[in-house]
Coordinates of C-alpha atoms in Angstrom, one line a residue:
M567 CA 0.0 0.0 0.0
S568 CA 1.5 3.3 -1.1
E569 CA 2.2 6.2 1.3
G570 CA 0.1 9.3 1.0
P571 CA 1.4 12.6 -0.3
E572 CA 1.4 14.2 3.1
K573 CA 3.6 11.5 4.6
K574 CA 6.1 11.8 1.7
K575 CA 6.2 15.6 2.2
Q576 CA 6.9 15.2 5.9
K577 CA 9.7 12.6 5.1
M578 CA 11.3 15.0 2.6
S579 CA 11.2 17.9 5.0
S580 CA 12.8 15.9 7.8
G581 CA 15.5 14.7 5.4
E582 CA 16.2 18.3 4.3
G583 CA 16.6 19.3 7.9
E584 CA 19.1 16.6 8.6
N585 CA 21.3 17.4 5.4
K586 CA 20.9 21.2 5.5
V587 CA 24.3 23.1 5.1
N588 CA 25.3 25.5 7.8
W589 CA 26.6 28.3 5.6
R590 CA 27.5 30.5 8.5
K591 CA 29.7 27.9 10.0
L592 CA 31.2 26.9 6.6
K593 CA 32.0 30.5 5.9
A594 CA 33.7 31.0 9.2
E595 CA 35.8 27.8 8.7
K596 CA 36.9 29.0 5.2
K597 CA 37.7 32.4 6.5
E598 CA 39.9 30.8 9.2
Q599 CA 41.6 28.6 6.6
K600 CA 42.2 31.6 4.4
K601 CA 43.6 33.5 7.3
M602 CA 46.0 30.6 8.2
L603 CA 47.1 30.3 4.6
K604 CA 47.8 34.0 4.4
E605 CA 49.8 33.9 7.6
K606 CA 51.8 30.9 6.3
K607 CA 52.6 32.7 3.1
L608 CA 53.7 35.8 5.0
I609 CA 56.0 33.7 7.2
Q610 CA 57.5 32.1 4.1
Q611 CA 58.0 35.5 2.5
L612 CA 59.7 36.8 5.7
E613 CA 62.0 33.8 5.9
K614 CA 62.9 34.2 2.2
H615 CA 63.6 37.9 2.6
S616 CA 65.7 37.3 5.7
V617 CA 67.8 34.7 3.9
V618 CA 68.3 37.0 0.9
K619 CA 69.1 39.9 3.2
E620 CA 71.7 37.8 5.0
V621 CA 73.3 36.8 1.8
K622 CA 73.4 40.4 0.6
E623 CA 74.8 41.7 3.9
K624 CA 77.7 39.2 4.1
P625 CA 79.7 40.7 1.3
Q626 CA 78.9 44.1 2.6
E627 CA 80.3 43.2 6.0
Q628 CA 83.4 41.9 4.4
K629 CA 83.8 45.1 2.4
D630 CA 83.3 47.2 5.5
Q631 CA 86.2 45.5 7.1
G632 CA 88.5 47.2 4.6
R633 CA 92.0 46.1 3.5
L634 CA 94.4 45.4 6.4
Y635 CA 97.5 44.5 4.4
T636 CA 99.8 46.9 2.5
V637 CA 101.7 46.5 -0.8
S638 CA 105.0 48.5 -1.2
V639 CA 107.2 48.9 -4.3
A640 CA 110.9 49.8 -4.3
L641 CA 112.9 50.9 -7.4
P642 CA 116.1 52.9 -8.0
G643 CA 115.7 56.5 -9.1
S644 CA 118.3 55.9 -11.8
V645 CA 115.6 54.5 -14.1
L646 CA 115.0 58.1 -15.2
D647 CA 118.4 58.2 -16.7
N648 CA 117.2 55.9 -19.4
A649 CA 115.1 58.7 -20.8
Q650 CA 116.7 61.1 -23.3
S651 CA 115.0 64.4 -22.4
P652 CA 113.2 66.2 -19.5
E653 CA 109.9 65.5 -21.2
L654 CA 110.6 61.7 -21.4
R655 CA 111.9 61.6 -17.9
T656 CA 108.6 63.2 -16.7
Y657 CA 106.5 60.8 -18.8
L658 CA 108.4 57.8 -17.5
A659 CA 107.7 58.9 -13.9
G660 CA 104.0 59.2 -14.9
Q661 CA 104.0 55.7 -16.1
I662 CA 105.3 54.4 -12.8
A663 CA 102.8 56.5 -10.9
R664 CA 99.9 55.1 -13.0
A665 CA 101.1 51.5 -12.6
C666 CA 101.2 51.9 -8.8
A667 CA 97.8 53.5 -8.6
V668 CA 96.2 50.8 -10.9
F669 CA 97.4 48.0 -8.7
C670 CA 96.7 49.8 -5.3
V671 CA 100.3 50.2 -4.2
D672 CA 100.4 51.9 -0.7
E673 CA 104.0 52.9 -0.6
V674 CA 106.7 53.7 -3.2
V675 CA 110.3 53.6 -2.0
I676 CA 112.9 55.2 -4.3
F677 CA 116.5 54.1 -3.4
D678 CA 119.8 55.4 -4.6
E679 CA 122.3 53.2 -6.3
E680 CA 124.6 56.1 -7.4
G681 CA 125.7 57.7 -4.1
E682 CA 123.5 60.8 -4.2
D683 CA 122.0 60.0 -0.7
N684 CA 119.1 62.5 -0.8
R685 CA 116.5 62.1 1.9
T686 CA 114.0 64.8 1.0
V687 CA 112.5 66.5 -2.1
E688 CA 112.6 69.9 -0.4
G689 CA 114.8 72.7 -1.9
E690 CA 116.4 73.3 -5.3
F691 CA 118.6 70.7 -7.0
T692 CA 121.0 71.1 -9.9
G693 CA 121.1 69.0 -13.0
V694 CA 117.3 68.6 -13.3
G695 CA 117.6 68.1 -17.1
K696 CA 118.8 64.8 -18.7
K697 CA 121.0 63.8 -15.7
G698 CA 121.4 64.3 -12.0
H699 CA 119.3 63.9 -8.9
A700 CA 117.0 61.3 -10.5
C701 CA 115.7 60.0 -7.1
V702 CA 114.5 63.4 -6.1
Q703 CA 112.9 64.2 -9.4
L704 CA 111.1 60.9 -9.5
A705 CA 109.9 61.3 -5.9
R706 CA 108.6 64.8 -6.5
I707 CA 106.6 63.9 -9.7
L708 CA 105.2 60.8 -7.9
Q709 CA 104.1 63.0 -5.0
Y710 CA 102.6 65.6 -7.3
L711 CA 100.5 63.1 -9.2
E712 CA 99.3 61.4 -5.9
C713 CA 98.1 64.7 -4.5
P714 CA 94.5 65.7 -5.2
Q715 CA 94.3 68.4 -7.8
Y716 CA 92.7 71.0 -5.5
L717 CA 95.6 70.7 -3.1
R718 CA 98.5 70.9 -5.6
K719 CA 98.9 74.7 -5.6
V720 CA 99.3 74.6 -1.8
F721 CA 101.9 71.8 -1.6
F722 CA 103.7 72.1 -5.0
P723 CA 105.0 75.5 -5.9
K724 CA 106.5 76.1 -9.3
H725 CA 109.6 73.9 -9.8
P726 CA 111.7 72.8 -12.9
D727 CA 111.1 69.1 -12.0
L728 CA 107.3 69.7 -12.5
Q729 CA 107.6 71.7 -15.7
F730 CA 105.9 69.0 -17.8
A731 CA 103.9 67.2 -15.0
G732 CA 100.7 69.0 -16.1
L733 CA 100.7 67.0 -19.3
L734 CA 100.7 63.6 -17.6
N735 CA 97.7 61.3 -17.3
P736 CA 95.9 61.8 -14.0
L737 CA 95.8 58.9 -11.5
D738 CA 92.1 59.5 -10.9
S739 CA 92.3 57.6 -7.6
P740 CA 89.3 57.5 -5.2
H741 CA 90.7 60.3 -3.1
H742 CA 90.8 62.6 -6.1
M743 CA 87.3 64.0 -5.5
R744 CA 85.2 66.4 -7.6
V745 CA 83.7 69.5 -6.1
D746 CA 80.1 68.1 -5.7
E747 CA 81.1 64.5 -5.2
E748 CA 79.6 63.0 -2.0
A749 CA 82.0 60.8 0.0
E750 CA 82.7 59.8 3.6
Y751 CA 86.4 60.7 3.4
R752 CA 88.3 63.6 1.9
E753 CA 91.8 64.9 1.7
G754 CA 92.3 68.5 2.8
V755 CA 94.6 71.2 4.0
V756 CA 94.2 73.1 7.2
V757 CA 93.6 76.8 6.3
D758 CA 94.9 79.8 8.2
R759 CA 91.6 81.0 9.6
P760 CA 90.8 82.0 13.2
C761 CA 88.5 79.7 15.1
K762 CA 86.8 80.1 18.4
A763 CA 88.1 78.6 21.6
G764 CA 87.1 74.9 22.0
K765 CA 86.3 74.7 18.3
G766 CA 88.4 72.9 15.7
S767 CA 90.3 74.3 12.7
F768 CA 88.9 74.8 9.3
V769 CA 90.0 72.6 6.4
N770 CA 89.8 73.0 2.6
C771 CA 88.6 69.7 1.3
G772 CA 87.9 70.8 -2.3
M773 CA 84.2 71.4 -1.7
R774 CA 82.1 74.6 -1.9
K775 CA 82.3 74.9 1.9
E776 CA 85.1 74.4 4.3
V777 CA 85.0 71.7 6.9
Q778 CA 85.4 72.4 10.6
I779 CA 87.2 69.5 12.3
D780 CA 87.4 68.4 15.9
K781 CA 91.0 69.5 16.6
Q782 CA 93.0 72.7 16.3
L783 CA 95.9 72.0 13.9
Q784 CA 98.7 74.0 12.3
P785 CA 97.8 75.7 9.1
G786 CA 99.2 74.2 5.9
L787 CA 99.0 70.6 7.2
R788 CA 97.5 67.9 5.0
V789 CA 94.9 65.8 6.7
T790 CA 92.4 63.1 6.0
V791 CA 88.9 64.1 7.1
Q792 CA 85.9 61.9 7.8
L793 CA 82.8 63.9 7.1
H794 CA 79.7 63.6 9.4
K795 CA 77.0 61.6 7.7
S796 CA 74.3 64.1 8.4
Q797 CA 75.2 67.7 7.5
N798 CA 73.2 70.9 8.2
T799 CA 72.7 72.3 4.6
D800 CA 72.1 75.8 6.0
S801 CA 75.4 75.9 7.9
K802 CA 78.2 77.9 6.5
V803 CA 80.6 75.0 7.0
Y804 CA 80.5 71.2 7.0
K805 CA 81.5 69.2 10.0
G806 CA 84.0 66.3 10.2
V807 CA 86.8 64.7 12.2
V808 CA 90.5 64.1 11.5
V809 CA 91.4 60.4 11.0
A810 CA 94.7 58.6 10.3
P811 CA 95.5 58.4 6.6
H812 CA 95.1 54.6 6.7
V813 CA 91.5 54.7 7.9
P814 CA 89.9 54.9 4.4
R815 CA 91.8 51.7 3.5
T816 CA 91.5 49.7 6.7
E817 CA 87.8 50.7 7.5
G818 CA 86.3 51.8 4.3
G819 CA 88.1 49.4 1.9
L820 CA 89.1 52.3 -0.4
Y821 CA 92.4 52.8 -2.1
W822 CA 93.7 56.0 -0.7
G823 CA 96.9 56.7 -2.8
Y824 CA 100.5 56.0 -2.0
S825 CA 103.2 57.5 0.2
V826 CA 106.7 58.2 -1.2
R827 CA 109.9 57.5 0.7
L828 CA 113.6 58.1 -0.3
A829 CA 116.2 55.6 0.8
S830 CA 120.0 56.0 0.5
C831 CA 120.6 52.5 -0.7
L832 CA 119.0 49.1 -1.2
S833 CA 119.5 47.9 2.4
A834 CA 117.9 51.1 3.7
V835 CA 114.7 50.2 2.0
M836 CA 114.3 47.4 4.5
T837 CA 116.0 48.9 7.6
E838 CA 114.1 52.2 7.4
C839 CA 110.7 50.6 7.0
P840 CA 108.0 52.8 8.5
F841 CA 105.9 49.8 9.7
K842 CA 106.5 48.6 13.3
D843 CA 107.5 45.0 12.6
G844 CA 109.0 45.7 9.1
Y845 CA 108.0 43.9 5.9
D846 CA 107.0 40.3 6.6
L847 CA 107.1 39.3 2.9
T848 CA 109.9 40.6 0.6
I849 CA 110.0 39.8 -3.1
G850 CA 112.9 40.5 -5.5
T851 CA 112.3 40.5 -9.3
S852 CA 114.9 39.2 -11.8
E853 CA 115.0 37.1 -14.9
K854 CA 117.2 34.8 -12.9
G855 CA 114.5 34.2 -10.3
S856 CA 112.0 31.3 -9.9
D857 CA 109.0 31.1 -12.2
V858 CA 106.2 33.2 -10.6
D859 CA 103.5 30.8 -12.0
H860 CA 104.8 28.0 -9.7
I861 CA 104.7 29.8 -6.3
S862 CA 102.1 30.8 -3.8
L863 CA 102.3 33.6 -1.3
S864 CA 102.4 33.0 2.5
S865 CA 100.3 35.1 4.9
F866 CA 101.6 38.7 5.2
R867 CA 100.8 42.0 6.7
H868 CA 103.2 44.2 4.7
M869 CA 104.5 43.1 1.4
L870 CA 107.5 44.6 -0.5
V871 CA 108.3 44.1 -4.1
V872 CA 111.7 45.3 -5.2
F873 CA 112.7 46.1 -8.8
G874 CA 116.2 46.7 -10.2
G875 CA 117.5 49.5 -12.5
L876 CA 119.1 49.3 -15.9
Q877 CA 121.6 46.7 -14.7
G878 CA 119.2 44.7 -12.5
L879 CA 119.3 44.2 -8.8
E880 CA 122.9 42.9 -9.0
A881 CA 124.1 46.4 -9.6
S882 CA 122.1 47.7 -6.7
V883 CA 123.6 45.1 -4.4
E884 CA 127.1 45.8 -5.6
A885 CA 126.6 49.6 -5.0
D886 CA 125.3 49.1 -1.4
P887 CA 128.2 49.6 1.1
N888 CA 126.2 47.8 3.8
L889 CA 125.8 44.5 2.0
D890 CA 128.5 41.8 1.9
V891 CA 126.6 39.4 -0.4
N892 CA 126.9 39.0 -4.1
D893 CA 123.7 37.1 -4.8
P894 CA 120.5 39.3 -4.5
S895 CA 118.3 36.3 -4.0
L896 CA 119.7 36.0 -0.4
L897 CA 118.1 39.3 0.5
F898 CA 114.5 38.3 -0.2
D899 CA 111.9 35.8 0.9
L900 CA 111.1 35.1 -2.8
Y901 CA 113.2 35.8 -5.8
L902 CA 110.9 35.7 -8.8
N903 CA 110.9 35.9 -12.6
T904 CA 107.5 37.5 -13.2
C905 CA 107.8 37.2 -17.0
P906 CA 109.3 33.8 -18.0
R907 CA 110.1 33.2 -21.6
Q908 CA 110.2 36.9 -22.4
G909 CA 110.5 37.9 -26.0
S910 CA 112.7 40.9 -25.5
R911 CA 116.3 40.8 -24.2
T912 CA 115.4 43.4 -21.5
I913 CA 112.3 44.5 -19.7
R914 CA 112.2 48.1 -18.7
T915 CA 111.5 48.9 -15.0
E916 CA 108.2 50.6 -15.7
E917 CA 107.1 47.6 -17.7
A918 CA 108.4 45.2 -15.0
I919 CA 106.1 47.0 -12.4
L920 CA 103.0 46.4 -14.5
I921 CA 104.0 42.8 -15.4
S922 CA 105.0 41.8 -11.8
L923 CA 102.0 43.4 -10.0
S924 CA 99.7 41.8 -12.6
S925 CA 101.2 38.4 -12.0
L926 CA 101.0 38.8 -8.2
R927 CA 97.4 40.2 -8.1
Q928 CA 95.5 36.9 -8.0
K929 CA 98.1 35.4 -5.7
I930 CA 97.6 38.2 -3.3
A931 CA 93.8 37.8 -3.5
A932 CA 94.2 34.0 -2.8
V933 CA 95.9 34.7 0.5
P934 CA 93.4 34.0 3.3
S935 CA 91.5 37.0 4.6
D936 CA 93.0 36.6 8.1
Q937 CA 96.4 37.5 6.6
A938 CA 96.5 40.6 8.8
K939 CA 98.6 39.3 11.6
G940 CA 98.8 40.8 15.1

């Protein structure tokens, strides 16, 4: 017997009540799931960002550590005598300066192998032309080129040695700043301008405004200035502090030019070293040395590379009254031939500097970063 239409209707309504979807509850659940998914994505993005940031910051941290080691180059001033005119002598000095700047040399030592024994570039010297006082002339031109352009008039008055220096290619080192170039460090000269008690001296750093430093110093002194990061644009002067000349290199990782030193002979290059513990890695260059391709450098703090003159290092050793040895290789930690199988009978000193520093560049980079000892 079939059920009546009313019973069927009642059954269907009761079934619908049991299977009815609770949309409010479902919506709340989906909302919660969406929220959790969004939070999960956000966490993943943050984690990814932190990893990328960490990777990016690591090289920056290494860069901020700066360069703690130094590279010095020594050569005899007599190399200028290989040039036939004052113009060519000047150009030869410019080539040496450029080579040292390109390979970030920190110190250039010019030693005498002809008995001139000059220790300073101050004063007038005779025989500036083709011959005479080559060490002093080379040192003066190297100093002139290293000095930022805006300071040259202060430190280099008119001199016969510098007659043709204005024609030389500029070094364009990082410390040769333009007027409006923004930088943390600048080279400057203390100006003769009165300052209030408790206030520092004023320094000309080649900018549109002078810089007031934290100390009172003697006018005419060359200083390295670290500028404050935030400057008052309405102020008549900038603010900064005086730092040691090595700070841009050791803390900022910048190449900050080279210093020039005169030595009376080859042995004085080592014995009069300005660094406290001397050079801990010395390299002599000669065609009689070991092949540079088959050696690696040991850890060092201060490296010295020595080049000979027209007659090689043998002539420099022979002319040194303080040395009793005949073999130059006994004076150095490494005695290297930096251009094996050369195609010319001779390699000029200015060429040897470029070749040798180029050969040693990757070997220096391969030395562990903890090479700064002490």
